[in-house]
Coordinates of C-alpha atoms and ligand atoms in Angstrom, one line a residue:
X1 CA -0.1 0.0 -0.1
X2 CA 1.4 3.3 -0.9
X3 CA 1.8 5.6 1.9
X4 CA -0.9 8.4 2.5
X5 CA 0.1 11.8 3.8
X6 CA -2.5 12.6 6.4
X7 CA -3.0 15.5 8.6
X8 CA -5.1 15.4 11.5
X9 CA -6.7 18.5 13.2
X10 CA -7.2 17.6 16.6
X11 CA -8.5 19.1 19.9
X12 CA -8.4 17.2 23.4
X13 CA -10.6 14.1 24.3
X14 CA -12.5 14.1 20.6
X15 CA -9.1 14.8 19.0
X16 CA -7.4 12.0 20.7
X17 CA -9.9 9.2 20.0
X18 CA -9.3 10.3 16.5
X19 CA -5.6 10.3 16.6
X20 CA -5.6 7.0 18.6
X21 CA -7.8 5.4 15.9
X22 CA -5.2 6.4 13.1
X23 CA -2.2 5.6 15.0
X24 CA -3.7 2.0 15.2
X25 CA -4.6 1.7 11.5
X26 CA -2.6 0.8 8.2
X27 CA -2.4 4.8 8.0
X28 CA -0.3 5.4 11.0
X29 CA 3.0 5.7 9.1
X30 CA 1.9 8.9 7.0
X31 CA -0.3 10.4 9.9
X32 CA 0.9 13.7 11.7
X33 CA -1.4 15.6 14.0
X34 CA -1.6 19.2 14.4
X35 CA -3.1 20.2 18.0
X36 CA -4.4 22.9 20.0
X37 CA -2.7 25.0 22.2
X38 CA -5.1 27.6 22.8
X39 CA -6.5 26.2 25.9
X40 CA -3.2 26.7 27.3
X41 CA -2.9 28.3 30.9
X42 CA -0.9 29.0 33.7
X43 CA -1.5 27.3 37.4
X44 CA 1.1 27.6 40.1
X45 CA 3.6 29.2 37.9
X46 CA 3.4 26.3 35.4
X47 CA 2.6 26.3 31.9
X48 CA -0.2 23.6 31.2
X49 CA -1.3 22.6 27.8
X50 CA -4.3 20.4 28.3
X51 CA -5.0 19.5 24.6
X52 CA -1.4 18.6 23.9
X53 CA -1.3 16.7 26.8
X54 CA -4.3 14.8 26.2
X55 CA -2.9 13.7 23.0
X56 CA 0.3 12.7 23.9
X57 CA -0.9 10.6 27.0
X58 CA -3.4 8.9 25.0
X59 CA -1.2 8.0 22.2
X60 CA 1.5 6.9 25.0
X61 CA -1.2 4.8 26.6
X62 CA -0.4 6.8 29.8
X63 CA -4.0 8.3 29.8
X64 CA -6.5 7.7 32.6
X65 CA -9.2 6.0 30.4
X66 CA -12.1 6.5 32.9
X67 CA -12.1 10.3 32.7
X68 CA -10.4 10.5 29.2
X69 CA -7.7 13.1 30.6
X70 CA -4.6 12.9 33.1
X71 CA -2.4 10.0 33.7
X72 CA -3.4 6.8 34.8
X73 CA -2.2 5.5 38.1
X74 CA -2.1 9.3 39.2
X75 CA -1.8 10.5 43.1
X76 CA -2.4 13.9 44.1
X77 CA -0.2 14.7 46.6
X78 CA 1.3 18.0 45.8
X79 CA -2.3 19.5 44.9
X80 CA -3.3 18.8 48.4
X81 CA -0.2 20.5 49.9
X82 CA -1.1 23.2 47.4
X83 CA -4.6 23.3 49.0
X84 CA -3.4 23.2 52.4
X85 CA -1.4 26.4 51.3
X86 CA -4.5 28.0 50.4
X87 CA -4.0 27.9 46.5
X88 CA -7.0 27.5 44.2
X89 CA -7.1 23.6 43.0
X90 CA -10.0 23.2 40.7
X91 CA -7.7 22.5 38.1
X92 CA -7.0 19.0 38.7
X93 CA -3.1 18.4 38.3
X94 CA -2.2 14.8 39.4
X95 CA 1.7 14.4 40.7
X96 CA 2.9 12.7 37.3
X97 CA 1.2 15.3 35.2
X98 CA 2.9 18.0 37.3
X99 CA 6.2 16.5 36.1
X100 CA 5.2 17.4 32.4
X101 CA 4.1 21.0 33.5
X102 CA 7.4 21.5 35.4
X103 CA 9.5 20.3 32.5
X104 CA 7.5 22.2 29.6
X105 CA 7.9 25.7 32.1
X106 CA 11.4 25.0 32.7
X107 CA 12.4 24.4 29.1
X108 CA 10.0 27.4 27.9
X109 CA 12.3 29.6 30.4
X110 CA 15.3 28.6 28.5
X111 CA 13.6 29.4 25.1
X112 CA 12.9 26.3 23.6
X113 CA 10.2 26.4 21.3
X114 CA 6.6 25.0 22.5
X115 CA 7.0 22.5 19.3
X116 CA 10.2 21.4 20.5
X117 CA 9.3 20.7 24.1
X118 CA 6.3 18.9 22.4
X119 CA 8.7 16.6 20.6
X120 CA 10.7 15.7 23.6
X121 CA 7.7 15.0 25.8
X122 CA 6.5 12.7 23.0
X123 CA 9.5 11.0 22.8
X124 CA 9.5 10.2 26.6
X125 CA 5.7 8.9 26.2
X126 CA 6.9 6.6 23.2
X127 CA 4.3 8.7 20.8
X128 CA 5.1 7.5 17.2
X129 CA 2.8 9.9 15.4
X130 CA 4.1 13.3 15.3
X131 CA 2.4 16.1 17.0
X132 CA 2.8 19.6 15.4
X133 CA 1.7 22.8 16.7
X134 CA -0.2 25.4 15.0
X135 CA 2.0 28.1 16.4
X136 CA 5.0 28.4 19.0
X137 CA 3.3 31.7 19.9
X138 CA 1.0 32.2 23.1
X139 CA -2.8 32.0 21.8
X140 CA -5.5 31.5 24.7
X141 CA -9.0 31.3 24.2
X142 CA -11.1 33.4 26.3
X143 CA -14.8 33.1 27.1
X144 CA -17.7 35.6 27.6
X145 CA -20.6 34.8 29.7
X146 CA -23.3 37.1 31.4
X147 CA -20.6 37.1 34.3
X148 CA -17.9 38.6 32.1
X149 CA -14.6 37.2 30.1
X150 CA -12.7 34.1 31.9
X151 CA -10.2 31.9 30.7
X152 CA -11.4 28.9 28.9
X153 CA -10.2 26.8 31.6
X154 CA -12.0 29.0 34.1
X155 CA -15.1 28.5 32.0
X156 CA -14.5 24.7 31.3
X157 CA -13.0 23.2 34.6
X158 CA -14.0 25.8 37.6
X159 CA -17.6 26.8 36.3
X160 CA -18.4 23.5 34.5
X161 CA -19.3 25.0 31.4
X162 CA -22.7 26.0 33.3
X163 CA -22.7 29.6 32.2
X164 CA -24.1 30.7 28.8
X165 CA -21.5 31.8 26.1
X166 CA -22.0 35.3 24.7
X167 CA -18.6 35.6 22.9
X168 CA -15.6 33.8 22.3
X169 CA -11.9 35.3 21.5
X170 CA -8.7 33.9 20.8
X171 CA -6.2 36.4 22.7
X172 CA -3.0 36.7 21.0
X173 CA -4.1 35.4 17.5
X174 CA -3.5 38.3 15.3
X175 CA 0.2 38.5 16.0
X176 CA 0.6 34.4 16.0
X177 CA 2.9 32.9 13.5
X178 CA 2.0 29.7 12.1
X179 CA 4.6 27.0 12.5
X180 CA 6.6 26.0 9.3
X181 CA 6.1 22.5 10.2
X182 CA 2.3 22.8 10.3
X183 CA 2.0 24.8 6.9
X184 CA 4.8 22.0 5.1
X185 CA 2.5 19.3 6.7
X186 CA -0.6 20.9 5.4
X187 CA 0.8 21.7 2.0
X188 CA 1.9 18.0 1.4
X189 CA -1.1 16.4 2.7
X190 CA -3.3 14.1 0.6
X191 CA -5.8 14.0 3.1
X192 CA -6.6 16.5 6.0
X193 CA -8.9 14.8 8.6
X194 CA -11.0 16.9 10.8
X195 CA -11.4 15.1 14.3
X196 CA -14.8 15.1 16.1
X197 CA -13.5 18.0 18.3
X198 CA -15.1 21.1 19.4
X199 CA -15.3 23.3 16.3
X200 CA -15.4 26.6 17.9
X201 CA -12.6 26.2 20.4
X202 CA -10.6 23.1 19.5
X203 CA -10.5 23.3 15.5
X204 CA -11.5 27.2 15.5
X205 CA -8.6 28.1 17.3
X206 CA -6.2 25.9 15.2
X207 CA -7.9 27.6 12.4
X208 CA -7.9 31.0 13.2
X209 CA -4.0 31.1 13.7
X210 CA -3.3 33.3 10.4
X211 CA -1.8 31.3 7.4
X212 CA -3.4 27.8 8.6
X213 CA -6.9 28.2 7.3
X214 CA -5.5 29.8 4.2
X215 CA -2.8 26.9 3.6
X216 CA -5.8 24.3 4.0
X217 CA -8.1 26.3 1.4
X218 CA -5.0 26.6 -1.1
X219 CA -3.9 22.7 -0.4
X220 CA -4.8 19.9 -2.9
X221 CA -5.8 17.5 0.2
X222 CA -9.3 16.3 0.3
X223 CA -10.8 17.5 3.6
X224 CA -13.1 15.5 5.6
X225 CA -14.7 16.2 9.1
X226 CA -16.1 14.1 11.6
X227 CA -19.0 15.4 13.6
X228 CA -18.7 15.9 17.3
X229 CA -22.5 15.9 17.7
X230 CA -24.4 12.5 17.6
X231 CA -28.2 12.8 17.4
X232 CA -27.7 16.8 17.4
X233 CA -26.0 16.3 20.8
X234 CA -22.7 16.7 22.1
X235 CA -21.2 13.4 23.4
X236 CA -19.5 15.5 26.2
X237 CA -18.6 19.3 26.8
X238 CA -20.0 22.9 25.5
X239 CA -19.7 22.4 21.6
X240 CA -23.5 22.9 21.6
X241 CA -23.4 26.1 23.4
X242 CA -20.5 27.5 21.7
X243 CA -22.4 26.7 18.5
X244 CA -25.3 28.6 19.3
X245 CA -23.1 31.5 20.6
X246 CA -21.3 31.5 16.9
X247 CA -24.6 31.7 15.3
X248 CA -24.6 28.3 13.9
X249 CA -27.0 25.4 14.2
X250 CA -26.6 22.8 16.9
X251 CA -26.5 19.9 14.2
X252 CA -24.6 18.5 11.1
X253 CA -25.6 22.0 9.2
X254 CA -23.6 23.8 11.8
X255 CA -20.7 21.8 11.9
X256 CA -20.8 22.0 7.9
X257 CA -21.0 25.7 8.4
X258 CA -17.9 25.8 10.6
X259 CA -16.0 24.4 7.7
X260 CA -17.7 25.2 4.7
X261 CA -15.0 27.0 3.2
X262 CA -12.8 23.9 2.5
X263 CA -14.9 20.7 3.4
X264 CA -15.2 18.1 0.9
X265 CA -17.0 15.3 3.1
X266 CA -18.7 15.1 6.6
X267 CA -18.9 12.0 8.3
X268 CA -22.2 12.0 10.6
X269 CA -23.9 9.4 13.0
X270 CA -26.6 7.3 11.7
X271 CA -28.7 9.3 14.4
X272 CA -28.0 12.3 12.2
X273 CA -28.7 10.5 8.9
X274 CA -31.7 13.0 8.2
X275 CA -29.3 15.9 7.7
X276 CA -27.4 13.6 4.8
X277 CA -29.3 14.9 1.9
X278 CA -29.2 18.6 3.0
X279 CA -25.6 18.2 3.2
X280 CA -25.1 16.6 -0.2
X281 CA -27.2 19.3 -1.6
X282 CA -24.4 21.6 -0.3
X283 CA -21.9 19.8 -2.7
X284 CA -20.6 17.7 0.3
X285 CA -20.0 14.0 0.2
X286 CA -21.4 12.4 3.3
X287 CA -20.6 9.3 5.2
X288 CA -23.2 8.0 7.4
X289 CA -21.6 5.6 10.0
X290 CA -21.6 5.1 13.8
X291 CA -19.4 7.7 15.1
X292 CA -19.3 7.0 18.8
X293 CA -15.7 5.7 19.7
X294 CA -15.0 4.3 23.1
X295 CA -12.8 1.1 22.4
X296 CA -9.8 1.2 20.5
X297 CA -11.4 -1.2 17.8
X298 CA -14.2 1.6 17.5
X299 CA -11.6 4.0 16.9
X300 CA -9.7 2.2 14.6
X301 CA -12.7 0.9 12.6
X302 CA -14.2 4.7 12.2
X303 CA -10.8 6.1 11.3
X304 CA -10.1 3.1 8.6
X305 CA -13.5 3.7 7.2
X306 CA -13.1 7.6 6.9
X307 CA -10.0 7.4 5.2
X308 CA -11.0 4.8 2.8
X309 CA -14.4 6.8 2.1
X310 CA -12.1 9.7 1.2
X311 CA -9.8 8.1 -0.9
X312 CA -12.6 6.4 -2.8
X313 CA -14.2 10.1 -3.4
X314 CA -10.5 11.4 -4.0
X315 CA -10.6 9.5 -7.4
X316 CA -13.1 12.3 -8.4
X317 CA -11.5 14.9 -10.6
X318 CA -9.6 17.4 -8.7
X319 CA -11.1 20.3 -10.9
X320 CA -14.7 19.1 -9.7
X321 CA -13.5 19.9 -6.0
X322 CA -11.6 23.2 -6.9
X323 CA -14.7 24.2 -8.3
X324 CA -16.8 23.7 -5.6
X325 CA -14.3 25.5 -3.4
X326 CA -14.4 28.4 -5.5
X327 CA -18.2 28.5 -5.4
X328 CA -18.5 28.1 -1.9
Ligands
GDP1 P1 -11.7 18.6 24.4 O1 -10.5 19.7 24.0 O2 -11.1 17.8 25.7 O3 -12.9 19.5 24.9 O4 -12.1 17.8 23.3 P2 -12.2 17.9 21.9 O5 -12.4 19.2 21.5 O6 -11.5 17.2 20.8 O7 -13.2 17.2 21.5 C1 -14.6 17.6 22.2 C2 -16.0 17.2 21.5 O8 -15.8 15.9 20.9 C3 -17.4 17.1 22.0 O9 -18.0 18.1 21.3 C4 -17.9 15.8 22.0 O10 -19.0 15.5 21.5 C5 -17.0 15.0 20.9 N1 -16.9 13.6 21.3 C6 -16.2 12.9 22.0 N2 -16.2 11.6 22.0 C7 -16.8 11.3 21.1 C8 -17.1 10.2 20.0 O11 -17.0 9.1 20.4 N3 -17.7 10.6 18.8 C9 -18.0 11.4 18.1 N4 -18.4 11.7 17.1 N5 -17.9 12.8 19.1 C10 -17.2 12.6 20.2
CA2 CA1 -9.7 21.6 24.7

């Protein structure tokens, strides 16, 4: 089998499921992941990069599979002591996990780029699929609720996504520069897969890095997204509230609208099958299949099916796709 050059755009938990599916498939060797750094934040003076760590721990089989984030066999001695010292400890950082954040912060202070730090951490966890960053600059998602602006982690972890979302911004995005690795990877890809991640915060923050979305629009790759909604509902997390705040409908159509400028195909669950005709009318290829991924087998099956579907459609002439893109 010839090696396909595949890019996966991925957030945290939904992103890691797709990443694991590709990593366990026949297509692992040609795959690189572009992860999200806009959920990053500082706790106890340490730089934490939750989505990158979720990808890394998942692919390195170090993840706590019950919760989908954090390390397995984790303990919380340091956090307990920080609580005793009167510190805010709503961000659950375990002892093993803290070593990652200490290491990242230490290297960052020495001027090592976030991409290089990710490479070194990935090596320690035997992650064989490269995790690229969209930018080495600091970009942070901020969420406006009726109570005012807060960081993404404050909204997500401290407030448990309870409040309504009024507005979202990616602080620092205008000054951010895309990494050459990410731009090269996009340009060299035959296939770009968008994980069933939050389209507004996880994927939205990757696309918002200047040059990244333009690179995808310009690339000859076939772009296929897996919807993070099943039966019009999120499996977990605030994607529904965020779609609404962005003025998109909370269904496959809303997901399509987030990616309409470059999307060739959307993968939707059978529970959303009623949307297929409308999506096809927009010129999209549509794959209707079970998209809930809990086991390794489910992840591998879905991602293999997604790649094979995309490749079968890829045989359609490039000119048709380019024409579709121009008229969208
Ligand atoms: P986060 O960064 O940890 O919030 O995770 P992501 O942004 O990568 O993914 C969050 C999205 O993944 C949510 O909108 C979920 O609905 C979606 N999701 C999680 N598990 C699954 C799954 O097994 N199948 C599908 N289709 N979506 C999923
Ligand atoms: Ca995230």
